[in-house]
Amino acid sequence: MILAVASGKGGTGKTSVVAALAAVWPAGAVLADVDVEAPNLHLFVHPVQESSEEVGVETPVVRTERCTACGACADLCQFGAIALLGGRAQVFSEMCHSCGGCFRVCPADALARGSRVVGEITTGRAGRHTVVTGRLRLGEAMAPPLMREVLARAIALAAGRDLLVDAPPGVSCPAMTAVEQADAILLVTEPTPFGLHDFQLAHQAFAPLGKPMAVVINRDGLGDAPVGAYCRTHHLPVLARIPYSSELAGIYARGGSLAEDPVVRAAMEALIGALRA
């Protein structure tokens, strides 16, 4: 099973939920942190790093001696990654989406295939679990290429084991990339107006994918936003509620697992049972 743990709003606790699930998961699993712009699952599961590898994407390199400045590549590129400057094509590699279209349309074969490093993937062990983490380089604007590589690596390592995906917050391209291969989506929210608003956005964004969805309400008791009513209206099962308490905040602050708390541990075990039912 590939389970994506996602949220609309940042800071709702999805990473804490992944770490708590990992603490009580009945067998060794693969944990993939694909929130590559700000990965933090390692702060709660404390993996021992085993390997690290840079990840690059394909970008064009102009062969100036062949370029005729016809403009075909610049006209094709919808992202503004190629422009005609000084009588030849100029590549802005940070804007390139690596679609490969420019190579196809250049009549003079003036574009060579180059590569640009966008981030790194680290792999390690945390008890019974394998942990795969992606980290985007500072200044990089596009997370999905690195995320797809992290997911491909994690799926290959899973090899029949369960895979828990710690997704980025929001409903933009990175969030959609994180859930597109999942068998089920676990949405983490909180009972605040902001939490409810972004939870609704996430539900509406993911619903067209046709994947089973369920909900965890974190910081239950913090506010009075009608999250439960929304879930009932849209037939979203609430599989766990994590109470709002200073004790749990203390566990979080020292990088512990919320499953250290017996109430949360029981809730996570019940959640896993519901997922497998």
Short mmCIF file of C-alpha atoms in Angstrom, two decimals:
data_model
loop_
_atom_site.label_atom_id
_atom_site.label_comp_id
_atom_site.label_asym_id
_atom_site.label_seq_id
_atom_site.Cartn_x
_atom_site.Cartn_y
_atom_site.Cartn_z
CA MET A 1 0.00 0.00 0.00
CA ILE A 2 1.16 3.51 -0.84
CA LEU A 3 -0.36 5.92 1.67
CA ALA A 4 0.09 9.65 1.07
CA VAL A 5 -0.31 11.82 4.16
CA ALA A 6 -1.25 15.30 2.99
CA SER A 7 -2.83 18.53 4.18
CA GLY A 8 -4.07 21.77 2.78
CA LYS A 9 -2.54 24.02 5.41
CA GLY A 10 1.09 23.88 6.42
CA GLY A 11 1.73 23.10 10.07
CA THR A 12 -1.31 20.91 10.67
CA GLY A 13 0.88 18.03 11.80
CA LYS A 14 1.05 15.64 8.85
CA THR A 15 4.73 14.91 9.46
CA SER A 16 3.95 14.17 13.10
CA VAL A 17 1.21 11.78 11.97
CA VAL A 18 3.61 9.98 9.59
CA ALA A 19 6.14 9.62 12.42
CA ALA A 20 3.47 8.36 14.82
CA LEU A 21 2.20 5.86 12.26
CA ALA A 22 5.75 4.65 11.66
CA ALA A 23 6.20 4.06 15.40
CA VAL A 24 3.31 1.57 15.50
CA TRP A 25 3.33 0.23 11.93
CA PRO A 26 3.14 -3.55 12.21
CA ALA A 27 6.04 -4.26 9.84
CA GLY A 28 9.05 -2.58 8.30
CA ALA A 29 7.98 0.07 5.79
CA VAL A 30 9.50 2.74 3.59
CA LEU A 31 9.03 6.36 4.67
CA ALA A 32 9.40 8.94 1.90
CA ASP A 33 9.70 12.64 2.72
CA VAL A 34 8.78 14.37 -0.53
CA ASP A 35 8.28 17.80 1.03
CA VAL A 36 11.58 18.58 -0.69
CA GLU A 37 11.46 22.33 -0.09
CA ALA A 38 11.42 21.82 3.70
CA PRO A 39 11.91 18.13 4.61
CA ASN A 40 11.63 17.48 8.34
CA LEU A 41 10.51 13.87 8.83
CA HIS A 42 14.08 13.01 9.82
CA LEU A 43 13.69 15.22 12.91
CA PHE A 44 11.11 12.79 14.31
CA VAL A 45 12.22 9.35 13.08
CA HIS A 46 15.99 9.99 13.40
CA PRO A 47 17.33 7.84 10.54
CA VAL A 48 20.96 6.77 10.26
CA GLN A 49 22.04 7.96 6.83
CA GLU A 50 23.40 5.28 4.53
CA SER A 51 23.74 7.08 1.19
CA SER A 52 23.35 10.45 -0.52
CA GLU A 53 23.07 11.19 -4.20
CA GLU A 54 22.68 14.36 -6.26
CA VAL A 55 19.76 14.52 -8.68
CA GLY A 56 19.91 16.43 -11.95
CA VAL A 57 17.47 17.35 -14.70
CA GLU A 58 18.11 17.61 -18.41
CA THR A 59 18.61 21.11 -19.82
CA PRO A 60 19.71 22.36 -23.26
CA VAL A 61 23.18 23.75 -23.92
CA VAL A 62 23.60 25.95 -27.01
CA ARG A 63 26.22 24.97 -29.59
CA THR A 64 27.00 28.54 -30.62
CA GLU A 65 28.81 27.51 -33.79
CA ARG A 66 25.66 25.84 -35.08
CA CYS A 67 22.96 28.22 -33.86
CA THR A 68 21.34 30.17 -36.72
CA ALA A 69 19.11 32.27 -34.42
CA CYS A 70 16.00 31.00 -36.18
CA GLY A 71 14.03 31.28 -32.95
CA ALA A 72 12.24 27.93 -33.22
CA CYS A 73 13.31 26.85 -29.73
CA ALA A 74 12.37 30.18 -28.14
CA ASP A 75 8.98 30.18 -29.86
CA LEU A 76 8.24 26.67 -28.59
CA CYS A 77 9.27 27.18 -24.97
CA GLN A 78 6.23 28.22 -22.94
CA PHE A 79 8.31 28.82 -19.82
CA GLY A 80 10.63 31.50 -21.15
CA ALA A 81 13.69 29.31 -20.65
CA ILE A 82 15.14 30.20 -24.08
CA ALA A 83 15.41 33.64 -25.63
CA LEU A 84 17.23 35.14 -28.62
CA LEU A 85 19.91 37.52 -27.39
CA GLY A 86 22.85 38.88 -29.33
CA GLY A 87 22.10 36.83 -32.40
CA ARG A 88 21.95 33.43 -30.72
CA ALA A 89 19.78 31.42 -28.38
CA GLN A 90 20.33 31.97 -24.67
CA VAL A 91 19.22 29.35 -22.12
CA PHE A 92 17.94 30.23 -18.63
CA SER A 93 18.32 26.78 -17.13
CA GLU A 94 16.52 27.61 -13.85
CA MET A 95 13.31 28.13 -15.84
CA CYS A 96 13.63 24.95 -17.92
CA HIS A 97 11.01 22.24 -17.29
CA SER A 98 13.05 19.56 -19.11
CA CYS A 99 10.29 18.76 -21.58
CA GLY A 100 12.76 18.13 -24.41
CA GLY A 101 10.73 19.99 -27.02
CA CYS A 102 13.53 22.37 -27.96
CA PHE A 103 15.76 19.48 -29.06
CA ARG A 104 13.05 18.30 -31.43
CA VAL A 105 12.34 21.59 -33.16
CA CYS A 106 15.90 22.88 -33.66
CA PRO A 107 16.61 22.49 -37.39
CA ALA A 108 20.36 23.00 -36.98
CA ASP A 109 20.93 20.50 -34.15
CA ALA A 110 22.37 23.41 -32.18
CA LEU A 111 21.25 22.20 -28.75
CA ALA A 112 23.22 19.63 -26.79
CA ARG A 113 21.78 17.74 -23.84
CA GLY A 114 23.18 19.03 -20.56
CA SER A 115 22.30 18.51 -16.92
CA ARG A 116 21.68 20.71 -13.90
CA VAL A 117 21.70 19.52 -10.30
CA VAL A 118 18.42 20.39 -8.55
CA GLY A 119 18.77 18.57 -5.24
CA GLU A 120 19.77 15.43 -3.44
CA ILE A 121 18.26 12.21 -2.16
CA THR A 122 19.41 10.63 1.07
CA THR A 123 18.57 7.11 2.19
CA GLY A 124 18.86 5.75 5.71
CA ARG A 125 17.48 3.42 8.33
CA ALA A 126 15.24 4.19 11.28
CA GLY A 127 14.70 0.97 13.18
CA ARG A 128 12.77 -1.38 10.92
CA HIS A 129 12.04 1.33 8.38
CA THR A 130 13.87 2.67 5.35
CA VAL A 131 13.75 6.46 5.09
CA VAL A 132 14.12 8.27 1.75
CA THR A 133 14.40 12.06 1.85
CA GLY A 134 14.55 14.61 -0.95
CA ARG A 135 16.06 18.06 -0.43
CA LEU A 136 15.77 20.76 -3.07
CA ARG A 137 18.77 23.02 -3.62
CA LEU A 138 18.43 26.56 -2.35
CA GLY A 139 17.03 28.84 -5.05
CA GLU A 140 15.44 26.07 -7.09
CA ALA A 141 11.86 26.86 -8.07
CA MET A 142 10.59 23.47 -9.27
CA ALA A 143 10.08 20.65 -6.79
CA PRO A 144 8.21 18.00 -8.88
CA PRO A 145 11.23 16.59 -10.81
CA LEU A 146 13.06 15.83 -7.57
CA MET A 147 9.87 14.57 -5.91
CA ARG A 148 9.26 12.09 -8.73
CA GLU A 149 12.79 10.77 -8.34
CA VAL A 150 12.31 10.37 -4.57
CA LEU A 151 9.04 8.51 -5.14
CA ALA A 152 10.58 6.26 -7.80
CA ARG A 153 13.44 5.41 -5.44
CA ALA A 154 11.06 4.77 -2.53
CA ILE A 155 8.74 2.55 -4.59
CA ALA A 156 11.71 0.50 -5.79
CA LEU A 157 12.99 0.10 -2.23
CA ALA A 158 9.54 -0.84 -0.93
CA ALA A 159 9.41 -4.01 -3.06
CA GLY A 160 6.19 -5.28 -1.52
CA ARG A 161 6.43 -3.33 1.72
CA ASP A 162 4.11 -0.47 2.61
CA LEU A 163 5.15 3.05 1.65
CA LEU A 164 4.21 6.10 3.73
CA VAL A 165 4.59 9.38 1.85
CA ASP A 166 5.01 12.64 3.76
CA ALA A 167 3.57 15.08 1.21
CA PRO A 168 4.11 18.85 1.01
CA PRO A 169 1.25 21.10 2.14
CA GLY A 170 -1.08 22.90 -0.23
CA VAL A 171 -2.80 21.96 -3.46
CA SER A 172 -0.28 23.10 -6.07
CA CYS A 173 1.90 20.98 -8.37
CA PRO A 174 4.10 19.53 -5.58
CA ALA A 175 1.08 18.33 -3.57
CA MET A 176 -0.52 16.74 -6.63
CA THR A 177 2.79 15.06 -7.55
CA ALA A 178 3.01 13.57 -4.06
CA VAL A 179 -0.38 11.86 -4.18
CA GLU A 180 -0.68 10.86 -7.84
CA GLN A 181 0.72 7.34 -7.28
CA ALA A 182 -0.88 6.75 -3.88
CA ASP A 183 -3.41 4.01 -3.22
CA ALA A 184 -5.06 6.16 -0.54
CA ILE A 185 -4.79 9.70 0.85
CA LEU A 186 -4.86 10.57 4.54
CA LEU A 187 -5.74 14.24 5.04
CA VAL A 188 -4.54 15.88 8.25
CA THR A 189 -6.40 18.98 9.38
CA GLU A 190 -7.16 21.02 12.48
CA PRO A 191 -10.44 22.53 13.77
CA THR A 192 -9.59 26.17 13.04
CA PRO A 193 -11.09 28.44 10.35
CA PHE A 194 -7.81 28.49 8.42
CA GLY A 195 -7.40 24.74 8.84
CA LEU A 196 -10.94 24.05 7.63
CA HIS A 197 -10.59 26.39 4.66
CA ASP A 198 -7.41 24.76 3.36
CA PHE A 199 -8.70 21.28 4.19
CA GLN A 200 -11.68 21.97 1.92
CA LEU A 201 -9.30 23.10 -0.85
CA ALA A 202 -7.27 19.91 -0.48
CA HIS A 203 -10.33 17.69 -0.55
CA GLN A 204 -11.66 19.45 -3.65
CA ALA A 205 -8.28 19.20 -5.38
CA PHE A 206 -7.70 15.52 -4.63
CA ALA A 207 -11.29 14.28 -5.11
CA PRO A 208 -11.08 14.15 -8.95
CA LEU A 209 -8.24 11.63 -8.63
CA GLY A 210 -10.80 9.09 -7.41
CA LYS A 211 -8.59 7.79 -4.60
CA PRO A 212 -9.94 6.73 -1.19
CA MET A 213 -9.55 9.54 1.35
CA ALA A 214 -9.79 9.64 5.12
CA VAL A 215 -9.11 12.28 7.75
CA VAL A 216 -7.07 12.80 10.91
CA ILE A 217 -8.08 15.79 13.04
CA ASN A 218 -5.02 17.08 14.87
CA ARG A 219 -5.15 19.47 17.84
CA ASP A 220 -8.70 18.37 18.47
CA GLY A 221 -10.27 20.87 20.85
CA LEU A 222 -8.16 23.82 19.70
CA GLY A 223 -11.04 25.56 17.92
CA ASP A 224 -14.65 25.16 16.96
CA ALA A 225 -14.43 25.12 13.15
CA PRO A 226 -16.96 22.56 11.84
CA VAL A 227 -14.43 20.11 10.37
CA GLY A 228 -16.46 17.11 11.53
CA ALA A 229 -19.60 18.45 9.89
CA TYR A 230 -17.78 18.92 6.60
CA CYS A 231 -16.46 15.36 6.77
CA ARG A 232 -19.95 13.98 7.42
CA THR A 233 -21.43 15.98 4.54
CA HIS A 234 -18.80 14.71 2.12
CA HIS A 235 -18.64 11.16 3.49
CA LEU A 236 -15.03 11.46 4.62
CA PRO A 237 -14.28 9.03 7.47
CA VAL A 238 -12.47 10.56 10.44
CA LEU A 239 -10.11 7.78 11.44
CA ALA A 240 -8.32 9.50 14.32
CA ARG A 241 -8.44 12.56 16.55
CA ILE A 242 -5.28 13.79 18.25
CA PRO A 243 -6.05 15.98 21.25
CA TYR A 244 -4.72 19.49 21.74
CA SER A 245 -2.47 19.30 24.79
CA SER A 246 0.71 20.77 26.21
CA GLU A 247 2.05 17.24 26.81
CA LEU A 248 1.91 16.43 23.10
CA ALA A 249 3.44 19.81 22.26
CA GLY A 250 6.32 18.92 24.56
CA ILE A 251 6.90 15.58 22.80
CA TYR A 252 6.88 17.38 19.45
CA ALA A 253 9.29 20.07 20.66
CA ARG A 254 11.96 17.53 21.61
CA GLY A 255 11.60 15.61 18.34
CA GLY A 256 9.76 12.64 19.79
CA SER A 257 6.95 10.57 18.32
CA LEU A 258 3.41 11.46 19.35
CA ALA A 259 2.86 7.70 19.67
CA GLU A 260 4.76 7.91 22.95
CA ASP A 261 1.44 9.12 24.36
CA PRO A 262 -0.83 6.10 25.03
CA VAL A 263 -3.95 7.87 23.73
CA VAL A 264 -2.27 8.78 20.45
CA ARG A 265 -0.69 5.34 20.18
CA ALA A 266 -4.11 3.70 20.49
CA ALA A 267 -5.53 6.12 17.93
CA MET A 268 -2.76 5.32 15.44
CA GLU A 269 -3.21 1.59 15.93
CA ALA A 270 -6.94 1.94 15.32
CA LEU A 271 -6.21 4.06 12.25
CA ILE A 272 -3.94 1.39 10.79
CA GLY A 273 -6.60 -1.22 11.44
CA ALA A 274 -9.17 0.90 9.59
CA LEU A 275 -6.81 1.41 6.66
CA ARG A 276 -6.25 -2.32 6.32
CA ALA A 277 -9.92 -3.25 6.74
#
